[in-house]
């Protein structure tokens, strides 16, 4: 399985009135790391032909991160796709080694030309499994 890792540092704009990263920001980071993984691993012809949309997020918030703190985001696809969809796992770990957020997101692949769902063929999934 191909894991993708990316460090993210919380900026002042990411912080809510409670003094930590806002829940909506975590969801944005989940999407950003997933897209970065696609860009890094997918073949250029697949990136040109398809794009992804989120159909579901399941997020567990386990800790807080403040302004200037860095988390290590890690994402992977643990199982083969089902038709046009697959589940992606995401985990953000703080500098203290503790998991701050974990998520499972479901993504659907769309054909760029038609805008319709497209089955994830083996050669598209292979770089991620």
PDB file of C-alpha atoms in Angstrom:
ATOM      1  CA  UNK A   1       0.000   0.000   0.000  1.00  0.00           C
ATOM      2  CA  UNK A   2       1.293   3.453  -0.916  1.00  0.00           C
ATOM      3  CA  UNK A   3       1.342   5.895   1.972  1.00  0.00           C
ATOM      4  CA  UNK A   4       1.677   9.606   1.397  1.00  0.00           C
ATOM      5  CA  UNK A   5       3.028  11.921   4.110  1.00  0.00           C
ATOM      6  CA  UNK A   6       2.865  15.705   4.282  1.00  0.00           C
ATOM      7  CA  UNK A   7       3.607  18.177   7.082  1.00  0.00           C
ATOM      8  CA  UNK A   8       1.116  20.982   7.703  1.00  0.00           C
ATOM      9  CA  UNK A   9       1.617  23.949  10.027  1.00  0.00           C
ATOM     10  CA  UNK A  10      -1.416  25.699  11.476  1.00  0.00           C
ATOM     11  CA  UNK A  11      -1.648  29.386  10.618  1.00  0.00           C
ATOM     12  CA  UNK A  12      -3.581  32.074  12.476  1.00  0.00           C
ATOM     13  CA  UNK A  13      -6.351  31.792   9.857  1.00  0.00           C
ATOM     14  CA  UNK A  14      -6.826  28.098  10.787  1.00  0.00           C
ATOM     15  CA  UNK A  15      -7.571  28.821  14.445  1.00  0.00           C
ATOM     16  CA  UNK A  16     -11.072  29.201  15.887  1.00  0.00           C
ATOM     17  CA  UNK A  17     -12.362  31.055  18.944  1.00  0.00           C
ATOM     18  CA  UNK A  18     -11.290  28.149  21.167  1.00  0.00           C
ATOM     19  CA  UNK A  19      -7.655  28.690  20.204  1.00  0.00           C
ATOM     20  CA  UNK A  20      -7.142  25.562  18.128  1.00  0.00           C
ATOM     21  CA  UNK A  21      -7.531  24.387  14.539  1.00  0.00           C
ATOM     22  CA  UNK A  22     -11.173  24.624  13.494  1.00  0.00           C
ATOM     23  CA  UNK A  23     -12.961  21.395  12.530  1.00  0.00           C
ATOM     24  CA  UNK A  24     -13.671  22.725   9.028  1.00  0.00           C
ATOM     25  CA  UNK A  25      -9.935  23.292   8.551  1.00  0.00           C
ATOM     26  CA  UNK A  26      -9.194  19.666   9.430  1.00  0.00           C
ATOM     27  CA  UNK A  27     -11.660  18.627   6.700  1.00  0.00           C
ATOM     28  CA  UNK A  28      -9.921  20.971   4.243  1.00  0.00           C
ATOM     29  CA  UNK A  29      -6.556  19.437   5.182  1.00  0.00           C
ATOM     30  CA  UNK A  30      -8.017  15.942   4.666  1.00  0.00           C
ATOM     31  CA  UNK A  31      -9.017  16.918   1.142  1.00  0.00           C
ATOM     32  CA  UNK A  32      -5.708  18.672   0.428  1.00  0.00           C
ATOM     33  CA  UNK A  33      -3.567  15.684   1.435  1.00  0.00           C
ATOM     34  CA  UNK A  34      -5.758  13.298  -0.579  1.00  0.00           C
ATOM     35  CA  UNK A  35      -5.441  15.478  -3.687  1.00  0.00           C
ATOM     36  CA  UNK A  36      -1.671  15.803  -3.151  1.00  0.00           C
ATOM     37  CA  UNK A  37      -1.416  12.001  -2.962  1.00  0.00           C
ATOM     38  CA  UNK A  38      -3.329  11.667  -6.260  1.00  0.00           C
ATOM     39  CA  UNK A  39      -1.084  14.222  -7.950  1.00  0.00           C
ATOM     40  CA  UNK A  40       2.091  12.581  -6.611  1.00  0.00           C
ATOM     41  CA  UNK A  41       1.202   8.967  -7.478  1.00  0.00           C
ATOM     42  CA  UNK A  42      -1.208   8.903 -10.422  1.00  0.00           C
ATOM     43  CA  UNK A  43       0.050   8.653 -13.969  1.00  0.00           C
ATOM     44  CA  UNK A  44      -0.249  11.930 -15.920  1.00  0.00           C
ATOM     45  CA  UNK A  45      -2.777  10.438 -18.338  1.00  0.00           C
ATOM     46  CA  UNK A  46      -4.990   9.413 -15.407  1.00  0.00           C
ATOM     47  CA  UNK A  47      -4.729  12.862 -13.789  1.00  0.00           C
ATOM     48  CA  UNK A  48      -5.726  14.391 -17.133  1.00  0.00           C
ATOM     49  CA  UNK A  49      -8.691  12.050 -17.670  1.00  0.00           C
ATOM     50  CA  UNK A  50     -10.272  11.895 -14.200  1.00  0.00           C
ATOM     51  CA  UNK A  51     -10.976  13.875 -11.076  1.00  0.00           C
ATOM     52  CA  UNK A  52     -12.287  12.958  -7.641  1.00  0.00           C
ATOM     53  CA  UNK A  53     -15.128  14.153  -5.447  1.00  0.00           C
ATOM     54  CA  UNK A  54     -15.756  13.358  -1.804  1.00  0.00           C
ATOM     55  CA  UNK A  55     -19.001  11.535  -1.091  1.00  0.00           C
ATOM     56  CA  UNK A  56     -18.481  10.992   2.651  1.00  0.00           C
ATOM     57  CA  UNK A  57     -16.246  12.076   5.521  1.00  0.00           C
ATOM     58  CA  UNK A  58     -16.055  10.261   8.860  1.00  0.00           C
ATOM     59  CA  UNK A  59     -13.781  12.223  11.188  1.00  0.00           C
ATOM     60  CA  UNK A  60     -12.654  11.505  14.748  1.00  0.00           C
ATOM     61  CA  UNK A  61     -11.163  14.484  16.598  1.00  0.00           C
ATOM     62  CA  UNK A  62      -8.728  13.241  19.251  1.00  0.00           C
ATOM     63  CA  UNK A  63      -6.640  16.294  20.136  1.00  0.00           C
ATOM     64  CA  UNK A  64      -6.025  19.965  19.509  1.00  0.00           C
ATOM     65  CA  UNK A  65      -3.408  21.901  17.585  1.00  0.00           C
ATOM     66  CA  UNK A  66      -2.668  25.599  18.035  1.00  0.00           C
ATOM     67  CA  UNK A  67      -1.233  28.293  15.798  1.00  0.00           C
ATOM     68  CA  UNK A  68       2.321  27.541  14.658  1.00  0.00           C
ATOM     69  CA  UNK A  69       2.110  23.852  15.534  1.00  0.00           C
ATOM     70  CA  UNK A  70       2.895  21.295  12.854  1.00  0.00           C
ATOM     71  CA  UNK A  71       1.130  17.998  12.273  1.00  0.00           C
ATOM     72  CA  UNK A  72       2.233  15.146  10.066  1.00  0.00           C
ATOM     73  CA  UNK A  73      -0.568  14.068   7.785  1.00  0.00           C
ATOM     74  CA  UNK A  74      -0.521  10.547   6.413  1.00  0.00           C
ATOM     75  CA  UNK A  75      -2.976   9.046   3.936  1.00  0.00           C
ATOM     76  CA  UNK A  76      -3.418   5.705   2.254  1.00  0.00           C
ATOM     77  CA  UNK A  77      -5.929   3.513   0.442  1.00  0.00           C
ATOM     78  CA  UNK A  78      -6.266   0.238   2.326  1.00  0.00           C
ATOM     79  CA  UNK A  79      -8.630  -1.680   0.059  1.00  0.00           C
ATOM     80  CA  UNK A  80      -9.375  -2.031  -3.623  1.00  0.00           C
ATOM     81  CA  UNK A  81     -11.975   0.311  -5.111  1.00  0.00           C
ATOM     82  CA  UNK A  82     -15.597  -0.702  -5.522  1.00  0.00           C
ATOM     83  CA  UNK A  83     -16.757   0.504  -8.910  1.00  0.00           C
ATOM     84  CA  UNK A  84     -16.127   4.239  -9.031  1.00  0.00           C
ATOM     85  CA  UNK A  85     -15.515   4.582  -5.273  1.00  0.00           C
ATOM     86  CA  UNK A  86     -12.874   3.845  -2.701  1.00  0.00           C
ATOM     87  CA  UNK A  87     -12.203   4.674   0.933  1.00  0.00           C
ATOM     88  CA  UNK A  88      -9.113   6.624   1.940  1.00  0.00           C
ATOM     89  CA  UNK A  89      -7.686   6.690   5.480  1.00  0.00           C
ATOM     90  CA  UNK A  90      -6.111   9.867   6.844  1.00  0.00           C
ATOM     91  CA  UNK A  91      -4.262  10.435  10.114  1.00  0.00           C
ATOM     92  CA  UNK A  92      -2.740  13.621  11.524  1.00  0.00           C
ATOM     93  CA  UNK A  93      -0.143  13.215  14.274  1.00  0.00           C
ATOM     94  CA  UNK A  94       1.246  16.060  16.384  1.00  0.00           C
ATOM     95  CA  UNK A  95       4.869  16.736  17.269  1.00  0.00           C
ATOM     96  CA  UNK A  96       4.129  15.014  20.593  1.00  0.00           C
ATOM     97  CA  UNK A  97       3.504  11.746  18.703  1.00  0.00           C
ATOM     98  CA  UNK A  98      -0.204  11.734  19.552  1.00  0.00           C
ATOM     99  CA  UNK A  99      -2.894  11.292  16.922  1.00  0.00           C
ATOM    100  CA  UNK A 100      -4.909  14.512  16.657  1.00  0.00           C
ATOM    101  CA  UNK A 101      -7.387  13.559  13.926  1.00  0.00           C
ATOM    102  CA  UNK A 102      -8.251  10.351  12.095  1.00  0.00           C
ATOM    103  CA  UNK A 103     -10.641  10.048   9.189  1.00  0.00           C
ATOM    104  CA  UNK A 104     -12.011   7.714   6.586  1.00  0.00           C
ATOM    105  CA  UNK A 105     -13.272   9.429   3.472  1.00  0.00           C
ATOM    106  CA  UNK A 106     -15.089   7.987   0.496  1.00  0.00           C
ATOM    107  CA  UNK A 107     -14.153   9.338  -2.910  1.00  0.00           C
ATOM    108  CA  UNK A 108     -15.779   8.845  -6.310  1.00  0.00           C
ATOM    109  CA  UNK A 109     -13.913   9.138  -9.593  1.00  0.00           C
ATOM    110  CA  UNK A 110     -15.461  11.163 -12.406  1.00  0.00           C
ATOM    111  CA  UNK A 111     -14.554  11.339 -16.067  1.00  0.00           C
ATOM    112  CA  UNK A 112     -13.359  14.877 -16.884  1.00  0.00           C
ATOM    113  CA  UNK A 113     -15.070  14.908 -20.298  1.00  0.00           C
ATOM    114  CA  UNK A 114     -18.489  13.522 -19.380  1.00  0.00           C
ATOM    115  CA  UNK A 115     -18.617  14.450 -15.688  1.00  0.00           C
ATOM    116  CA  UNK A 116     -20.018  10.986 -15.023  1.00  0.00           C
ATOM    117  CA  UNK A 117     -18.858   8.323 -12.586  1.00  0.00           C
ATOM    118  CA  UNK A 118     -16.062   6.160 -13.963  1.00  0.00           C
ATOM    119  CA  UNK A 119     -15.074   2.729 -12.697  1.00  0.00           C
ATOM    120  CA  UNK A 120     -11.622   2.750 -11.101  1.00  0.00           C
ATOM    121  CA  UNK A 121      -9.722   0.289 -13.263  1.00  0.00           C
ATOM    122  CA  UNK A 122      -6.868  -1.794 -11.835  1.00  0.00           C
ATOM    123  CA  UNK A 123      -4.153   0.270 -13.543  1.00  0.00           C
ATOM    124  CA  UNK A 124      -5.537   3.470 -11.983  1.00  0.00           C
ATOM    125  CA  UNK A 125      -5.707   1.958  -8.492  1.00  0.00           C
ATOM    126  CA  UNK A 126      -2.355   0.122  -8.650  1.00  0.00           C
ATOM    127  CA  UNK A 127      -0.085   3.037  -7.588  1.00  0.00           C
ATOM    128  CA  UNK A 128      -2.168   3.454  -4.407  1.00  0.00           C
ATOM    129  CA  UNK A 129      -2.547  -0.164  -3.272  1.00  0.00           C
TER     130      UNK A 129
END
